[in-house]
Amino acid sequence: MADDDEQTVDAENEPSNGDGEKGATISTAQNQGGNEMANDEPEATPVTAENRFSDPREFRYSVNSANGITLTWLVDNLTGKTINYYTVKVSTFNPVGDPSYDEHSGKNSFNLQYVGPIIPGLELGVFELFTYQGALDSIRIDEVDLEYADGTKETVVYNRTTKDDSGLNNR
């Protein structure tokens, strides 16, 4: 968990502690003496994707000749607000459903960061070569962190997976 107050809401809009069990998970930052500290950052409010994004027009990946993976994900901004920044958090998996790891960093989770502004109704998305993996079978978008022009933040719990490897630049 992060060092600031945090709660995650799953796709059914019920609080989740991140391991599949229902119930709120809240953590508070503490200083070395064990006392709670105030956090100057605005707290990200967790929400689900139904009223934040359209259904994806594109959600696929491609593999180039060097095992470079490019993710394409395109949706419309349905938030009613202008998005200044967004971070798409993705995880990668092999054909048996285990984590698939980057050949250079050894990571299987990635934060893909973008700068807006994206006004309501316009498209946001991902088109980025972000990892090199020979055993990749699927990519899951776990969450999308949004920071709006008014300074508020939200974490959209997405939890959608693609196995569609028909994207551009295939081998």
Short mmCIF file of N, CA and C in Angstrom, two decimals, residues 25-146:
data_model
loop_
_atom_site.label_atom_id
_atom_site.label_comp_id
_atom_site.label_asym_id
_atom_site.label_seq_id
_atom_site.Cartn_x
_atom_site.Cartn_y
_atom_site.Cartn_z
N THR A 25 -9.82 -1.21 2.93
CA THR A 25 -8.41 -1.25 3.29
C THR A 25 -7.95 0.19 3.34
N ILE A 26 -7.58 0.64 4.50
CA ILE A 26 -7.16 2.02 4.66
C ILE A 26 -5.82 2.03 5.38
N SER A 27 -4.86 2.76 4.82
CA SER A 27 -3.58 2.90 5.49
C SER A 27 -3.29 4.37 5.66
N THR A 28 -2.63 4.70 6.74
CA THR A 28 -2.31 6.08 7.05
C THR A 28 -0.81 6.21 7.18
N ALA A 29 -0.24 7.26 6.59
CA ALA A 29 1.19 7.49 6.70
C ALA A 29 1.55 7.81 8.14
N GLN A 30 2.72 7.32 8.57
CA GLN A 30 3.19 7.59 9.92
C GLN A 30 4.63 8.04 9.86
N ASN A 31 5.00 8.91 10.81
CA ASN A 31 6.39 9.32 10.87
C ASN A 31 7.17 8.29 11.67
N GLN A 32 8.47 8.50 11.87
CA GLN A 32 9.30 7.50 12.54
C GLN A 32 8.86 7.23 13.96
N GLY A 33 8.22 8.20 14.60
CA GLY A 33 7.73 8.00 15.97
C GLY A 33 6.43 7.24 16.03
N GLY A 34 5.86 6.90 14.87
CA GLY A 34 4.62 6.14 14.83
C GLY A 34 3.38 7.02 14.83
N ASN A 35 3.54 8.35 14.80
CA ASN A 35 2.41 9.26 14.79
C ASN A 35 1.93 9.49 13.37
N GLU A 36 0.60 9.63 13.20
CA GLU A 36 0.06 9.89 11.87
C GLU A 36 0.52 11.26 11.38
N MET A 37 0.79 11.35 10.07
CA MET A 37 1.23 12.60 9.48
C MET A 37 0.15 13.11 8.54
N ALA A 38 0.05 14.42 8.42
CA ALA A 38 -0.85 15.01 7.44
C ALA A 38 -0.24 14.85 6.06
N ASN A 39 -1.09 14.67 5.07
CA ASN A 39 -0.63 14.49 3.70
C ASN A 39 -1.08 15.69 2.89
N ASP A 40 -0.15 16.40 2.26
CA ASP A 40 -0.48 17.59 1.48
C ASP A 40 -1.07 17.25 0.12
N GLU A 41 -0.84 16.03 -0.39
CA GLU A 41 -1.36 15.61 -1.68
C GLU A 41 -2.87 15.40 -1.58
N PRO A 42 -3.64 15.83 -2.59
CA PRO A 42 -5.07 15.50 -2.59
C PRO A 42 -5.23 13.98 -2.71
N GLU A 43 -6.17 13.44 -1.98
CA GLU A 43 -6.40 11.99 -2.00
C GLU A 43 -7.11 11.60 -3.28
N ALA A 44 -6.70 10.49 -3.89
CA ALA A 44 -7.35 9.97 -5.09
C ALA A 44 -8.58 9.19 -4.66
N THR A 45 -9.73 9.56 -5.20
CA THR A 45 -10.98 8.88 -4.90
C THR A 45 -11.12 7.69 -5.83
N PRO A 46 -11.31 6.47 -5.29
CA PRO A 46 -11.45 5.29 -6.17
C PRO A 46 -12.85 5.19 -6.76
N VAL A 47 -12.94 4.88 -8.05
CA VAL A 47 -14.20 4.72 -8.75
C VAL A 47 -14.05 3.59 -9.77
N THR A 48 -15.18 3.18 -10.36
CA THR A 48 -15.11 2.17 -11.43
C THR A 48 -15.21 2.87 -12.78
N ALA A 49 -14.97 2.12 -13.84
CA ALA A 49 -14.82 2.70 -15.18
C ALA A 49 -16.14 3.01 -15.88
N GLU A 50 -17.27 2.49 -15.42
CA GLU A 50 -18.52 2.59 -16.17
C GLU A 50 -18.86 4.02 -16.59
N ASN A 51 -18.71 4.99 -15.70
CA ASN A 51 -19.08 6.36 -16.04
C ASN A 51 -17.85 7.25 -16.23
N ARG A 52 -16.68 6.65 -16.43
CA ARG A 52 -15.46 7.42 -16.63
C ARG A 52 -14.92 7.29 -18.05
N PHE A 53 -15.07 6.08 -18.64
CA PHE A 53 -14.55 5.82 -19.98
C PHE A 53 -15.61 5.12 -20.82
N SER A 54 -15.55 5.35 -22.13
CA SER A 54 -16.37 4.57 -23.05
C SER A 54 -15.78 3.16 -23.14
N ASP A 55 -16.54 2.25 -23.75
CA ASP A 55 -15.95 0.95 -24.06
C ASP A 55 -14.77 1.20 -25.00
N PRO A 56 -13.71 0.42 -24.86
CA PRO A 56 -12.52 0.69 -25.70
C PRO A 56 -12.80 0.45 -27.19
N ARG A 57 -12.37 1.41 -28.01
CA ARG A 57 -12.42 1.23 -29.47
C ARG A 57 -11.29 0.32 -29.92
N GLU A 58 -10.17 0.43 -29.22
CA GLU A 58 -9.00 -0.42 -29.47
C GLU A 58 -8.47 -0.87 -28.12
N PHE A 59 -8.15 -2.14 -28.03
CA PHE A 59 -7.48 -2.68 -26.84
C PHE A 59 -6.76 -3.93 -27.31
N ARG A 60 -5.51 -3.74 -27.72
CA ARG A 60 -4.71 -4.82 -28.27
C ARG A 60 -3.24 -4.49 -28.10
N TYR A 61 -2.41 -5.46 -28.41
CA TYR A 61 -0.98 -5.22 -28.37
C TYR A 61 -0.32 -5.79 -29.61
N SER A 62 0.91 -5.37 -29.84
CA SER A 62 1.69 -5.91 -30.94
C SER A 62 3.07 -6.28 -30.42
N VAL A 63 3.72 -7.19 -31.15
CA VAL A 63 5.06 -7.65 -30.80
C VAL A 63 5.95 -7.41 -32.01
N ASN A 64 7.07 -6.70 -31.81
CA ASN A 64 7.97 -6.50 -32.93
C ASN A 64 9.04 -7.59 -32.97
N SER A 65 9.97 -7.51 -33.90
CA SER A 65 10.96 -8.57 -34.10
C SER A 65 11.94 -8.71 -32.94
N ALA A 66 12.02 -7.72 -32.06
CA ALA A 66 12.91 -7.79 -30.90
C ALA A 66 12.14 -8.07 -29.61
N ASN A 67 10.91 -8.60 -29.73
CA ASN A 67 10.01 -8.87 -28.60
C ASN A 67 9.56 -7.59 -27.89
N GLY A 68 9.60 -6.47 -28.58
CA GLY A 68 9.09 -5.22 -28.03
C GLY A 68 7.58 -5.21 -28.10
N ILE A 69 6.94 -4.87 -26.98
CA ILE A 69 5.49 -4.91 -26.87
C ILE A 69 4.95 -3.48 -26.90
N THR A 70 4.04 -3.22 -27.84
CA THR A 70 3.35 -1.93 -27.93
C THR A 70 1.89 -2.16 -27.59
N LEU A 71 1.39 -1.44 -26.60
CA LEU A 71 0.00 -1.51 -26.19
C LEU A 71 -0.78 -0.38 -26.85
N THR A 72 -1.97 -0.71 -27.35
CA THR A 72 -2.90 0.28 -27.88
C THR A 72 -4.21 0.14 -27.13
N TRP A 73 -4.65 1.25 -26.52
CA TRP A 73 -5.92 1.30 -25.77
C TRP A 73 -6.50 2.68 -25.98
N LEU A 74 -7.71 2.75 -26.57
CA LEU A 74 -8.34 4.02 -26.88
C LEU A 74 -9.76 4.05 -26.35
N VAL A 75 -10.08 5.07 -25.52
CA VAL A 75 -11.41 5.27 -24.94
C VAL A 75 -11.74 6.76 -24.96
N ASP A 76 -13.00 7.09 -24.71
CA ASP A 76 -13.42 8.49 -24.60
C ASP A 76 -13.49 8.90 -23.14
N ASN A 77 -13.20 10.16 -22.86
CA ASN A 77 -13.30 10.75 -21.53
C ASN A 77 -14.78 11.05 -21.24
N LEU A 78 -15.40 10.27 -20.36
CA LEU A 78 -16.80 10.47 -19.97
C LEU A 78 -16.92 11.08 -18.57
N THR A 79 -15.84 11.61 -18.03
CA THR A 79 -15.83 12.09 -16.65
C THR A 79 -16.58 13.40 -16.46
N GLY A 80 -16.77 14.16 -17.52
CA GLY A 80 -17.36 15.48 -17.39
C GLY A 80 -16.36 16.54 -16.95
N LYS A 81 -15.10 16.16 -16.82
CA LYS A 81 -14.04 17.07 -16.40
C LYS A 81 -12.87 16.98 -17.37
N THR A 82 -12.04 18.02 -17.37
CA THR A 82 -10.81 18.00 -18.16
C THR A 82 -9.73 17.25 -17.38
N ILE A 83 -9.11 16.28 -18.03
CA ILE A 83 -8.04 15.49 -17.42
C ILE A 83 -6.70 16.14 -17.78
N ASN A 84 -5.94 16.53 -16.77
CA ASN A 84 -4.61 17.11 -17.02
C ASN A 84 -3.54 16.03 -17.17
N TYR A 85 -3.60 15.00 -16.32
CA TYR A 85 -2.61 13.92 -16.32
C TYR A 85 -3.34 12.60 -16.09
N TYR A 86 -2.80 11.53 -16.68
CA TYR A 86 -3.32 10.21 -16.36
C TYR A 86 -2.19 9.19 -16.43
N THR A 87 -2.30 8.18 -15.56
CA THR A 87 -1.33 7.10 -15.49
C THR A 87 -2.09 5.79 -15.64
N VAL A 88 -1.73 5.01 -16.64
CA VAL A 88 -2.35 3.71 -16.90
C VAL A 88 -1.44 2.65 -16.30
N LYS A 89 -1.97 1.89 -15.33
CA LYS A 89 -1.20 0.86 -14.64
C LYS A 89 -1.54 -0.50 -15.24
N VAL A 90 -0.52 -1.16 -15.81
CA VAL A 90 -0.73 -2.42 -16.51
C VAL A 90 0.12 -3.54 -15.92
N SER A 91 -0.36 -4.77 -16.09
CA SER A 91 0.37 -5.98 -15.70
C SER A 91 0.40 -6.91 -16.89
N THR A 92 1.47 -7.72 -16.98
CA THR A 92 1.65 -8.63 -18.11
C THR A 92 1.69 -10.08 -17.63
N PHE A 93 1.19 -10.99 -18.51
CA PHE A 93 1.06 -12.39 -18.13
C PHE A 93 1.46 -13.32 -19.27
N ASN A 94 1.94 -14.52 -18.91
CA ASN A 94 2.33 -15.52 -19.90
C ASN A 94 1.14 -16.42 -20.23
N PRO A 95 1.28 -17.41 -21.12
CA PRO A 95 0.14 -18.24 -21.54
C PRO A 95 -0.53 -19.05 -20.44
N VAL A 96 0.15 -19.33 -19.32
CA VAL A 96 -0.49 -20.08 -18.24
C VAL A 96 -1.05 -19.17 -17.15
N GLY A 97 -1.00 -17.85 -17.38
CA GLY A 97 -1.58 -16.91 -16.44
C GLY A 97 -0.65 -16.40 -15.35
N ASP A 98 0.61 -16.83 -15.39
CA ASP A 98 1.60 -16.33 -14.44
C ASP A 98 2.16 -15.01 -14.96
N PRO A 99 2.74 -14.21 -14.07
CA PRO A 99 3.35 -12.96 -14.53
C PRO A 99 4.41 -13.22 -15.60
N SER A 100 4.43 -12.36 -16.61
CA SER A 100 5.44 -12.39 -17.66
C SER A 100 6.33 -11.18 -17.44
N TYR A 101 7.64 -11.38 -17.47
CA TYR A 101 8.56 -10.34 -17.03
C TYR A 101 9.33 -9.70 -18.18
N ASP A 102 9.61 -8.41 -18.02
CA ASP A 102 10.42 -7.65 -18.96
C ASP A 102 11.82 -8.24 -19.01
N GLU A 103 12.38 -8.38 -20.21
CA GLU A 103 13.70 -8.98 -20.40
C GLU A 103 14.83 -8.13 -19.84
N HIS A 104 14.60 -6.85 -19.63
CA HIS A 104 15.66 -5.95 -19.14
C HIS A 104 15.50 -5.60 -17.67
N SER A 105 14.28 -5.22 -17.26
CA SER A 105 14.06 -4.75 -15.89
C SER A 105 13.58 -5.85 -14.95
N GLY A 106 13.02 -6.93 -15.50
CA GLY A 106 12.47 -7.99 -14.66
C GLY A 106 11.10 -7.64 -14.09
N LYS A 107 10.49 -6.54 -14.51
CA LYS A 107 9.19 -6.12 -13.99
C LYS A 107 8.06 -6.75 -14.79
N ASN A 108 6.89 -6.89 -14.13
CA ASN A 108 5.69 -7.29 -14.86
C ASN A 108 4.55 -6.29 -14.66
N SER A 109 4.81 -5.21 -13.92
CA SER A 109 3.83 -4.14 -13.74
C SER A 109 4.47 -2.84 -14.20
N PHE A 110 3.67 -2.03 -14.89
CA PHE A 110 4.20 -0.82 -15.51
C PHE A 110 3.23 0.33 -15.33
N ASN A 111 3.75 1.54 -15.14
CA ASN A 111 2.96 2.76 -15.07
C ASN A 111 3.26 3.58 -16.31
N LEU A 112 2.25 3.75 -17.17
CA LEU A 112 2.41 4.50 -18.42
C LEU A 112 1.76 5.87 -18.21
N GLN A 113 2.58 6.92 -18.19
CA GLN A 113 2.11 8.26 -17.82
C GLN A 113 1.93 9.15 -19.03
N TYR A 114 0.84 9.95 -18.99
CA TYR A 114 0.50 10.83 -20.10
C TYR A 114 0.06 12.19 -19.58
N VAL A 115 0.22 13.21 -20.44
CA VAL A 115 -0.16 14.57 -20.13
C VAL A 115 -1.27 14.99 -21.08
N GLY A 116 -2.31 15.64 -20.55
CA GLY A 116 -3.42 16.15 -21.34
C GLY A 116 -3.11 17.53 -21.87
N PRO A 117 -4.08 18.36 -21.93
CA PRO A 117 -5.42 18.17 -21.39
C PRO A 117 -6.31 17.35 -22.33
N ILE A 118 -7.21 16.58 -21.72
CA ILE A 118 -8.22 15.84 -22.47
C ILE A 118 -9.57 16.33 -21.96
N ILE A 119 -10.26 17.10 -22.79
CA ILE A 119 -11.54 17.65 -22.37
C ILE A 119 -12.60 16.55 -22.46
N PRO A 120 -13.74 16.74 -21.75
CA PRO A 120 -14.80 15.73 -21.79
C PRO A 120 -15.22 15.41 -23.23
N GLY A 121 -15.39 14.13 -23.51
CA GLY A 121 -15.82 13.67 -24.82
C GLY A 121 -14.69 13.35 -25.77
N LEU A 122 -13.48 13.80 -25.48
CA LEU A 122 -12.35 13.50 -26.35
C LEU A 122 -11.68 12.19 -25.96
N GLU A 123 -10.84 11.71 -26.86
CA GLU A 123 -10.20 10.41 -26.70
C GLU A 123 -8.95 10.51 -25.82
N LEU A 124 -8.79 9.51 -24.96
CA LEU A 124 -7.52 9.32 -24.27
C LEU A 124 -7.12 7.87 -24.48
N GLY A 125 -5.87 7.58 -24.22
CA GLY A 125 -5.45 6.21 -24.43
C GLY A 125 -3.97 6.02 -24.32
N VAL A 126 -3.56 4.85 -24.79
CA VAL A 126 -2.17 4.42 -24.75
C VAL A 126 -1.79 3.97 -26.14
N PHE A 127 -0.64 4.38 -26.59
CA PHE A 127 0.01 3.78 -27.74
C PHE A 127 1.49 3.89 -27.45
N GLU A 128 2.04 2.84 -26.87
CA GLU A 128 3.40 2.93 -26.37
C GLU A 128 4.08 1.57 -26.37
N LEU A 129 5.33 1.54 -26.84
CA LEU A 129 6.20 0.39 -26.67
C LEU A 129 6.75 0.51 -25.25
N PHE A 130 6.38 -0.44 -24.37
CA PHE A 130 6.71 -0.27 -22.95
C PHE A 130 7.47 -1.42 -22.33
N THR A 131 7.64 -2.52 -23.03
CA THR A 131 8.34 -3.67 -22.44
C THR A 131 8.86 -4.57 -23.56
N TYR A 132 9.79 -5.43 -23.19
CA TYR A 132 10.33 -6.46 -24.11
C TYR A 132 10.13 -7.81 -23.44
N GLN A 133 9.26 -8.64 -24.04
CA GLN A 133 8.93 -9.93 -23.44
C GLN A 133 8.70 -10.97 -24.52
N GLY A 134 9.34 -12.13 -24.37
CA GLY A 134 9.15 -13.20 -25.33
C GLY A 134 8.01 -14.14 -24.98
N ALA A 135 7.56 -14.14 -23.73
CA ALA A 135 6.54 -15.10 -23.30
C ALA A 135 5.19 -14.44 -23.05
N LEU A 136 4.99 -13.23 -23.52
CA LEU A 136 3.74 -12.49 -23.25
C LEU A 136 2.55 -13.14 -23.94
N ASP A 137 1.44 -13.25 -23.20
CA ASP A 137 0.18 -13.76 -23.75
C ASP A 137 -0.96 -12.78 -23.54
N SER A 138 -0.92 -11.99 -22.45
CA SER A 138 -2.01 -11.05 -22.19
C SER A 138 -1.51 -9.86 -21.38
N ILE A 139 -2.25 -8.76 -21.52
CA ILE A 139 -1.97 -7.53 -20.79
C ILE A 139 -3.26 -7.11 -20.09
N ARG A 140 -3.16 -6.79 -18.81
CA ARG A 140 -4.31 -6.32 -18.04
C ARG A 140 -4.07 -4.86 -17.64
N ILE A 141 -5.06 -4.02 -17.91
CA ILE A 141 -5.04 -2.67 -17.35
C ILE A 141 -5.71 -2.78 -15.99
N ASP A 142 -4.92 -2.56 -14.94
CA ASP A 142 -5.41 -2.69 -13.58
C ASP A 142 -6.19 -1.45 -13.14
N GLU A 143 -5.57 -0.29 -13.29
CA GLU A 143 -6.15 0.96 -12.84
C GLU A 143 -5.70 2.09 -13.76
N VAL A 144 -6.45 3.18 -13.71
CA VAL A 144 -6.05 4.41 -14.38
C VAL A 144 -6.18 5.53 -13.36
N ASP A 145 -5.07 6.17 -13.04
CA ASP A 145 -5.08 7.32 -12.14
C ASP A 145 -5.32 8.57 -12.96
N LEU A 146 -6.30 9.37 -12.53
CA LEU A 146 -6.65 10.60 -13.24
C LEU A 146 -6.39 11.79 -12.34
#
